[in-house]
């Protein structure tokens, strides 16, 4: 049998698939639809291993579902607007558009070389006017539906780059690029009213049962729904003429532990008090330097300023509390004012400890003597019974909350009840205005007479001008000599275009819907196509998008429903977040990072040592880290594909770890995968040579033939189930087990010149099943095998084989697994599994992975039939 040559085979099969348009999805297909989508890439320049992993996983699902008889939609596009293109323009004098499209061309070629079963006829780029035209239409529709707002908001302003920064771009109070101290500015901006769906977005998480729990939790926390009470505190008479402060609290039970009130630095009361108090003005100015990022606010030292105002306790008019302005109170949340109960809130405790206001515990943990319960440095936020709280004493927290709410609702201040129950959300409206060029223009015109005027639909798209310059700081659309000057669509008078563009998160909030009919020119979506394909059955991407991108897409889907573009609430029925690709790091003696390609590894005894490939100088092998340019521990997918072929890269990527965990990329691992490619090829090709085409099925099977058939159908059953669970690494373990069984059967048949008819059938069947099982992961190799077995058509269009369930009875064995000598887990293996198969199963086992606690495996020692030892 000749060696399998991926360099020849891979491009050849890709041509065949292309010619037959194998992966083009017809919207009028009568088969049931299945939509699998991986997060589309930002065209940064070249694909990286993270992309390879992401797209390899999605392709397994797509190819499997296609074989299962679905009309699979598996599209690809480009999240193509964004700041890096402008940065490249500034640095290299290349137009953002040219830079972006050149990157797209490169990356498209790279993705194509992976052999992904994508429907390229649906390709889209968000920076294309044919896409953003429809985004502008959606904006206008949302505006009409009352889902868009224009209001002032505080933003992080970078005075050097003259741009607004996202919270994540502010690092220690400075702009991430310029390093300049960030200023808080009030700007008029456009907002999507995501808060209109706060409750829904929270409640619907319950139904997203095919999402990772951790992602749902992250969404929940971000939305931050809480049930609390608005309480008005009467102020003692004062020179400012202020009569009350309203606070929002989720802990009304702690009201008798209150020590102070505090308002946000920009609260009207703070502003009023500052008018006659320059020291307070200075304090307020100082607070603004922290920026708008929650993280920075949390990190900053708690500080306050006593306004001199005094508020009466709602249950006792003779008890007064000082009113502070405090840096940790946010204007945008609740009412922008709080009462502080230091014994049970850490921020409040830090605050009173600084200003000497004392604390009184009002919740005592069960089993602790109230007389001896004191709080000093750590606030107590656990369960317990009320103490020091008059009529609340002895109650549980929920009872006390209810009692306080009930009483204060009945109490009147002015002519309204003192308190009112209130559900609050941490979620804020989504500010989408960006003072940037390379984004979707907001289709608005500002007229002196008519005010804000939407661009008429027939004038869409509002196209970006091409002739822009990046010589000056600020927004090139603002500097452009003519672009922004237009006639008002309403009165025809002089008017000015909105020069802000949309946050690039907008672009990715509806691309999945556009893919269902990307050809449509007159509207963003086609209702029939959207109804047919959405929700996405399986979405796959990085956990870094688990909050904002998913939340914005969920909002968009609802807003598009409200404006008649979709008929559903949730865009993604299934969600999966994959782990990262990590690699060892290497350092030369002078501490410089060294690329993996320049390091030769030798194993001396138990120790691995690194040497410079050219000079032979020793290289230190460092920790395993996420692949990153800064640490030079990056492996270029192109290099891997060039030397091993795409199938090997895909196989290794899927084999070594559960897909939601990090995978360690290693040369040894890739070589192992490459060896397996050859082994499978040899087995299948040999079977093809010896038994020819598909033999007819005999009436009975002898023992060896039956054993092989059992192995085939067991693997078939297990791989199908594990693809459904996205447990790709386990699929690979099953394939190893099957190939071992095939190898054994083939060895047994070697003695007889003519293979007996029953064994011939079993061998051919096993080779065909093995081919189909690897086809989703190694599609090129599968075609070559398919041909060697003289099967009709293509592996890529064959139906998934039927499992014969009577062949599934179990012949398995349980082996104990030791980690560094201690028994930590068990694995179930086929009774006849050899050491290679057992090792594969151990590596894929979740129980073993748990026992490893993230430590990488150094070595696996299998004592056949008895025990497995894992060395970490
Ligand atoms: C009194 C109290 C006592 C509170 C206690 C907590 C613990 P969640 O649950 O996240 O909604 N708070 C209210 N508005 C705030 C603002 N604008 N800036 C900063 N903090 C604010 O948080 C609600 C709690 O956060 C509220 O309950 C309030 O403090 C504080 F032992 O009231 B609490
Ligand atoms: Zn006008």
Short mmCIF file of N, CA and C and ligand atoms in Angstrom, two decimals, residues 224 226 248-251 254 328-341 344-345 347-348 424 426, ligand 1:
data_model
loop_
_atom_site.label_atom_id
_atom_site.label_comp_id
_atom_site.label_asym_id
_atom_site.label_seq_id
_atom_site.Cartn_x
_atom_site.Cartn_y
_atom_site.Cartn_z
N UNK A 224 -28.16 41.32 36.19
CA UNK A 224 -28.21 41.75 37.59
C UNK A 224 -29.58 42.15 38.09
N UNK A 226 -32.41 42.49 40.63
CA UNK A 226 -32.56 42.37 42.08
C UNK A 226 -33.89 42.94 42.52
N UNK A 248 -32.10 53.25 47.18
CA UNK A 248 -32.53 51.92 46.75
C UNK A 248 -31.75 50.90 47.57
N UNK A 249 -32.47 49.96 48.15
CA UNK A 249 -31.80 48.93 48.94
C UNK A 249 -32.37 47.55 48.65
N UNK A 250 -31.46 46.57 48.64
CA UNK A 250 -31.93 45.19 48.54
C UNK A 250 -31.94 44.55 49.93
N UNK A 251 -31.53 45.32 50.93
CA UNK A 251 -31.47 44.78 52.29
C UNK A 251 -32.23 45.65 53.28
N UNK A 254 -31.87 45.40 57.10
CA UNK A 254 -30.74 45.93 57.89
C UNK A 254 -30.92 47.39 58.29
N UNK A 328 -18.09 55.53 45.88
CA UNK A 328 -18.48 54.18 45.44
C UNK A 328 -19.96 54.08 45.12
N UNK A 329 -20.67 55.19 45.21
CA UNK A 329 -22.09 55.18 44.84
C UNK A 329 -22.21 55.69 43.41
N UNK A 330 -22.91 54.89 42.59
CA UNK A 330 -23.04 55.24 41.16
C UNK A 330 -24.36 55.94 40.92
N UNK A 331 -24.32 56.98 40.11
CA UNK A 331 -25.55 57.70 39.81
C UNK A 331 -26.53 56.83 39.03
N UNK A 332 -25.98 55.99 38.15
CA UNK A 332 -26.83 55.28 37.20
C UNK A 332 -27.56 54.09 37.80
N UNK A 333 -27.19 53.71 39.01
CA UNK A 333 -27.82 52.51 39.56
C UNK A 333 -28.82 52.88 40.65
N UNK A 334 -29.96 52.21 40.64
CA UNK A 334 -30.99 52.47 41.65
C UNK A 334 -31.38 53.93 41.60
N UNK A 335 -31.21 54.63 42.74
CA UNK A 335 -31.54 56.06 42.76
C UNK A 335 -30.29 56.91 42.86
N UNK A 336 -29.13 56.26 42.84
CA UNK A 336 -27.88 57.00 43.00
C UNK A 336 -27.64 57.40 44.44
N UNK A 337 -28.38 56.75 45.35
CA UNK A 337 -28.22 57.07 46.77
C UNK A 337 -28.44 55.79 47.58
N UNK A 338 -27.74 55.66 48.70
CA UNK A 338 -27.87 54.44 49.51
C UNK A 338 -27.96 54.80 50.99
N UNK A 339 -28.47 53.84 51.78
CA UNK A 339 -28.14 53.92 53.21
C UNK A 339 -27.10 52.86 53.45
N UNK A 340 -26.14 53.14 54.30
CA UNK A 340 -25.05 52.21 54.54
C UNK A 340 -25.26 51.45 55.83
N UNK A 341 -25.16 50.12 55.72
CA UNK A 341 -25.21 49.29 56.93
C UNK A 341 -23.88 48.55 57.03
N UNK A 344 -23.00 44.66 57.60
CA UNK A 344 -23.40 43.62 56.65
C UNK A 344 -23.08 43.95 55.20
N UNK A 345 -22.27 44.95 54.99
CA UNK A 345 -21.85 45.29 53.63
C UNK A 345 -20.39 45.76 53.70
N UNK A 347 -18.33 47.27 51.63
CA UNK A 347 -17.98 48.65 51.22
C UNK A 347 -18.34 49.64 52.31
N UNK A 348 -19.55 49.42 52.87
CA UNK A 348 -20.00 50.32 53.93
C UNK A 348 -19.09 50.22 55.15
N UNK A 424 -34.89 45.98 40.22
CA UNK A 424 -33.83 46.77 39.60
C UNK A 424 -32.94 45.90 38.74
N UNK A 426 -29.00 45.71 36.86
CA UNK A 426 -27.67 46.28 36.72
C UNK A 426 -27.42 46.67 35.24
C1 LIG B 1 -28.46 48.77 52.32
C2 LIG B 1 -27.64 47.56 52.42
C3 LIG B 1 -27.28 46.87 53.54
C4 LIG B 1 -27.27 47.11 51.17
C5 LIG B 1 -26.51 45.74 53.38
C6 LIG B 1 -26.51 46.01 50.97
C7 LIG B 1 -26.12 45.30 52.11
P1 LIG B 1 -27.62 44.72 44.11
O1 LIG B 1 -27.97 43.54 44.96
O2 LIG B 1 -26.45 44.50 43.26
O3 LIG B 1 -28.79 45.28 43.39
N1 LIG B 1 -26.58 50.26 46.18
C8 LIG B 1 -27.77 50.68 45.76
N2 LIG B 1 -27.64 51.65 44.82
C9 LIG B 1 -26.32 51.82 44.67
C10 LIG B 1 -25.55 52.71 43.87
N3 LIG B 1 -26.14 53.58 43.03
N4 LIG B 1 -24.21 52.63 43.94
C11 LIG B 1 -23.62 51.76 44.79
N5 LIG B 1 -24.30 50.93 45.59
C12 LIG B 1 -25.65 50.96 45.53
O4 LIG B 1 -27.11 45.85 45.14
C13 LIG B 1 -28.03 46.63 45.82
C14 LIG B 1 -27.32 47.18 47.03
O5 LIG B 1 -26.24 47.99 46.57
C15 LIG B 1 -28.26 48.07 47.82
O6 LIG B 1 -28.61 47.46 49.08
C16 LIG B 1 -27.36 49.23 48.24
O7 LIG B 1 -26.85 48.87 49.50
C17 LIG B 1 -26.29 49.24 47.20
F1 LIG B 1 -26.16 45.05 54.47
O8 LIG B 1 -28.75 48.91 50.93
B1 LIG B 1 -27.85 48.07 50.15
#
